[in-house]
Tab-separated table of C-alpha atoms in Angstrom:
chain	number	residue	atom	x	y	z
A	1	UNK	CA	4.266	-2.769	-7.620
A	2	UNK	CA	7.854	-1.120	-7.450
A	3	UNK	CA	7.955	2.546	-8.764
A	4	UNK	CA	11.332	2.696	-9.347
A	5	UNK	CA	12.749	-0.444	-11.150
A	6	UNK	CA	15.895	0.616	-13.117
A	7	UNK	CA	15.527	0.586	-16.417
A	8	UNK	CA	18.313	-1.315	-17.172
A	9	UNK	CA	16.664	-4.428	-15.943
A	10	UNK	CA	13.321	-3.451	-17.536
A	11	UNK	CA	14.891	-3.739	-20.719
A	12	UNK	CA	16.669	-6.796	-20.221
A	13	UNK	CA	13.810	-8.539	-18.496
A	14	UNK	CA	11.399	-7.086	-21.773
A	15	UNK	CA	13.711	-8.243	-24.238
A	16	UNK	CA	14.921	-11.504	-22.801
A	17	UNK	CA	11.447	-12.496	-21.704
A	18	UNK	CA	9.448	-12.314	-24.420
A	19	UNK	CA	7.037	-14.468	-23.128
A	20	UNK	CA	6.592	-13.603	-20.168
A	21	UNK	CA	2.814	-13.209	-18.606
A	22	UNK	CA	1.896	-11.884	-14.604
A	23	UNK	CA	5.222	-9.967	-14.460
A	24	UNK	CA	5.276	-9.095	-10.681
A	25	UNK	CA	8.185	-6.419	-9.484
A	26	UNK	CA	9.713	-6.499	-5.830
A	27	UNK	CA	12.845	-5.192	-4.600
A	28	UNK	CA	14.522	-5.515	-1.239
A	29	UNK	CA	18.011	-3.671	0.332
A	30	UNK	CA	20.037	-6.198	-2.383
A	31	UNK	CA	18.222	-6.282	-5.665
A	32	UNK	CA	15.452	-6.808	-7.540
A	33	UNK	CA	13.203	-9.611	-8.547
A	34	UNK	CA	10.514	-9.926	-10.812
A	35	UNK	CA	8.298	-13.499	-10.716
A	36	UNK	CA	6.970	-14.156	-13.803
A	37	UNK	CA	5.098	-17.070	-15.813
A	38	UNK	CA	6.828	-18.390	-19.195
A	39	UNK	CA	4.689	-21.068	-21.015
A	40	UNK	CA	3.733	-23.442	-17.980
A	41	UNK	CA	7.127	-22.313	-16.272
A	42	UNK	CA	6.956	-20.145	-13.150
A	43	UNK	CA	10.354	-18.376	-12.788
A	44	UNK	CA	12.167	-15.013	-11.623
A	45	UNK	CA	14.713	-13.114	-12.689
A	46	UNK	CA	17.273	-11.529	-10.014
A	47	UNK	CA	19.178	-8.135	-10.634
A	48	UNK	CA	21.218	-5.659	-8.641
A	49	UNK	CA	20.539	-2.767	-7.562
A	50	UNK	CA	22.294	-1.148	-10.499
A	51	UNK	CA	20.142	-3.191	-12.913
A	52	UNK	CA	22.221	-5.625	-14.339
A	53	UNK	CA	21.033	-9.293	-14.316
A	54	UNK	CA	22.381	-11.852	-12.223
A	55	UNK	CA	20.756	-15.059	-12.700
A	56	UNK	CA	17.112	-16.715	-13.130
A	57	UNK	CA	15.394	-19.218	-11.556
A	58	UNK	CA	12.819	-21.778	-12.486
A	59	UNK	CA	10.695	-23.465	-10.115
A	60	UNK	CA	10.824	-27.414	-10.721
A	61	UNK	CA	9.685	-30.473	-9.661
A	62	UNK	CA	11.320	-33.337	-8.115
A	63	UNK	CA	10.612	-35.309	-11.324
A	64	UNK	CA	12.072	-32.575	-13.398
A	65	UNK	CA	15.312	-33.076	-12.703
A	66	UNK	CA	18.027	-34.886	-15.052
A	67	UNK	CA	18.528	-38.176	-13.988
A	68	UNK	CA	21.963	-37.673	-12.764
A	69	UNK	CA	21.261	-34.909	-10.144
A	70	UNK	CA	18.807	-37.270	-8.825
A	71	UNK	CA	21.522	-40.273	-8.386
A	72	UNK	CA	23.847	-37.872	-6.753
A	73	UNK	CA	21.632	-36.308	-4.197
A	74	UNK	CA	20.025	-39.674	-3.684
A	75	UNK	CA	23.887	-40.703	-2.901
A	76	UNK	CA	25.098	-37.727	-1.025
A	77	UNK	CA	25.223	-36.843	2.553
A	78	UNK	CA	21.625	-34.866	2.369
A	79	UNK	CA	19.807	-38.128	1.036
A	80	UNK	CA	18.175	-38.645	4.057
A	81	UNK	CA	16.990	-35.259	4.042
A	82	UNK	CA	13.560	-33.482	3.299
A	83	UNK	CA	13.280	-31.921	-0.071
A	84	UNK	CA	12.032	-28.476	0.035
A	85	UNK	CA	12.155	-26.788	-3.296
A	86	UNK	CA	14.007	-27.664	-6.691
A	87	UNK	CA	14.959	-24.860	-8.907
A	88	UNK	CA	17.017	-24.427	-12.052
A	89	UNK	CA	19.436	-21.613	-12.071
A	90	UNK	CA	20.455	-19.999	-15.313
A	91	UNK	CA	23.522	-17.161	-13.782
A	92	UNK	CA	25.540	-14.757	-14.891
A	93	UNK	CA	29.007	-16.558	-15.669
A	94	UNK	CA	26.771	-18.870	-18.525
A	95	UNK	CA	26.412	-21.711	-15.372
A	96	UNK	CA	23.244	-23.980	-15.280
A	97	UNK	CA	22.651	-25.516	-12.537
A	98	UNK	CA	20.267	-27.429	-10.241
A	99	UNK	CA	19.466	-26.126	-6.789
A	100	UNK	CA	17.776	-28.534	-4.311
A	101	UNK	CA	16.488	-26.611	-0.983
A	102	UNK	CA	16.913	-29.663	1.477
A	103	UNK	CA	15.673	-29.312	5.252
A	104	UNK	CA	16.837	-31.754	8.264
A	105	UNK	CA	14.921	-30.758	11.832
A	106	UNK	CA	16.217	-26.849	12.089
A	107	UNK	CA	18.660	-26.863	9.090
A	108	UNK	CA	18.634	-25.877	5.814
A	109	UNK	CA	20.898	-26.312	2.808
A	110	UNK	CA	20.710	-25.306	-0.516
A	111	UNK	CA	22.756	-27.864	-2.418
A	112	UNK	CA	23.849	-26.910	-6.562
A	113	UNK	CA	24.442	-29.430	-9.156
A	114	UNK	CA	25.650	-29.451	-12.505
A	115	UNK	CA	23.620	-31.458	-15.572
A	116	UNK	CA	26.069	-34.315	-14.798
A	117	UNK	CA	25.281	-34.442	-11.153
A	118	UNK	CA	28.177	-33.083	-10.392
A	119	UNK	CA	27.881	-30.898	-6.567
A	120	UNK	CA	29.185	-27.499	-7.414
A	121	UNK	CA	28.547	-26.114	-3.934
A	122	UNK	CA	26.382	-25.918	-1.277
A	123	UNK	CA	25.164	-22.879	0.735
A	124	UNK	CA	23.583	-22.708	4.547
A	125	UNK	CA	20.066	-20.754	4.708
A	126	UNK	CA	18.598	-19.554	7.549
């Protein structure tokens, strides 16, 4: 348990969450992160170190994704790779997007989509 959330993203989380059940704090040298279950949804919710909220994810399933994010990655240059984890990503400029965690032997790529299936970027982790 973190002692000292701030509690501008105690409030945030409290009143954006209502839902929320298992609320579980954590903070590293970057931010802070709280994992949570909403309804049958497991998510968390991401904010800096000066409290504000930067985005949320949910954890998915490979058949929870829209149709057309599907196509595209099934077309794209990582359809031959391993799917790791599929999120959705709620941020803080109002984007909602689709991350797919994709591995191939030592590499990993986290690859964003739009509703449309529309790549918005792509991001190397280690």
């Amino acid at each position: 348990q973190v002692v000292n959330v701030p509690a501008r993203s105690k409030e945030h989380f409290l009143k954006t969450y209502t839902a929320a059940k298992d609320a579980d704090w954590s903070n590293n040298v970057t931010n802070y992160t709280v994992k949570f279950k909403s309804g049958n949804a497991t998510m968390r919710a991401h904010y800096r170190l000066d409290g504000t909220w930067e985005f949320t994810e949910t954890l998915l399933t490979k058949n929870d994704l829209p149709e057309a994010v599907k196509s595209s990655f099934g077309n794209s240059r990582f359809s031959d790779w391993e799917i790791v984890s599929v999120t959705k990503v709620d941020n803080d400029n109002k984007q909602h997007l689709y991350r797919i965690e994709a591995k191939k032997g030592i590499s990993k790529e986290h690859v964003f989509y739009d509703k449309n299936g529309k790549e918005i970027k792509t991001s190397v982790k280690l």
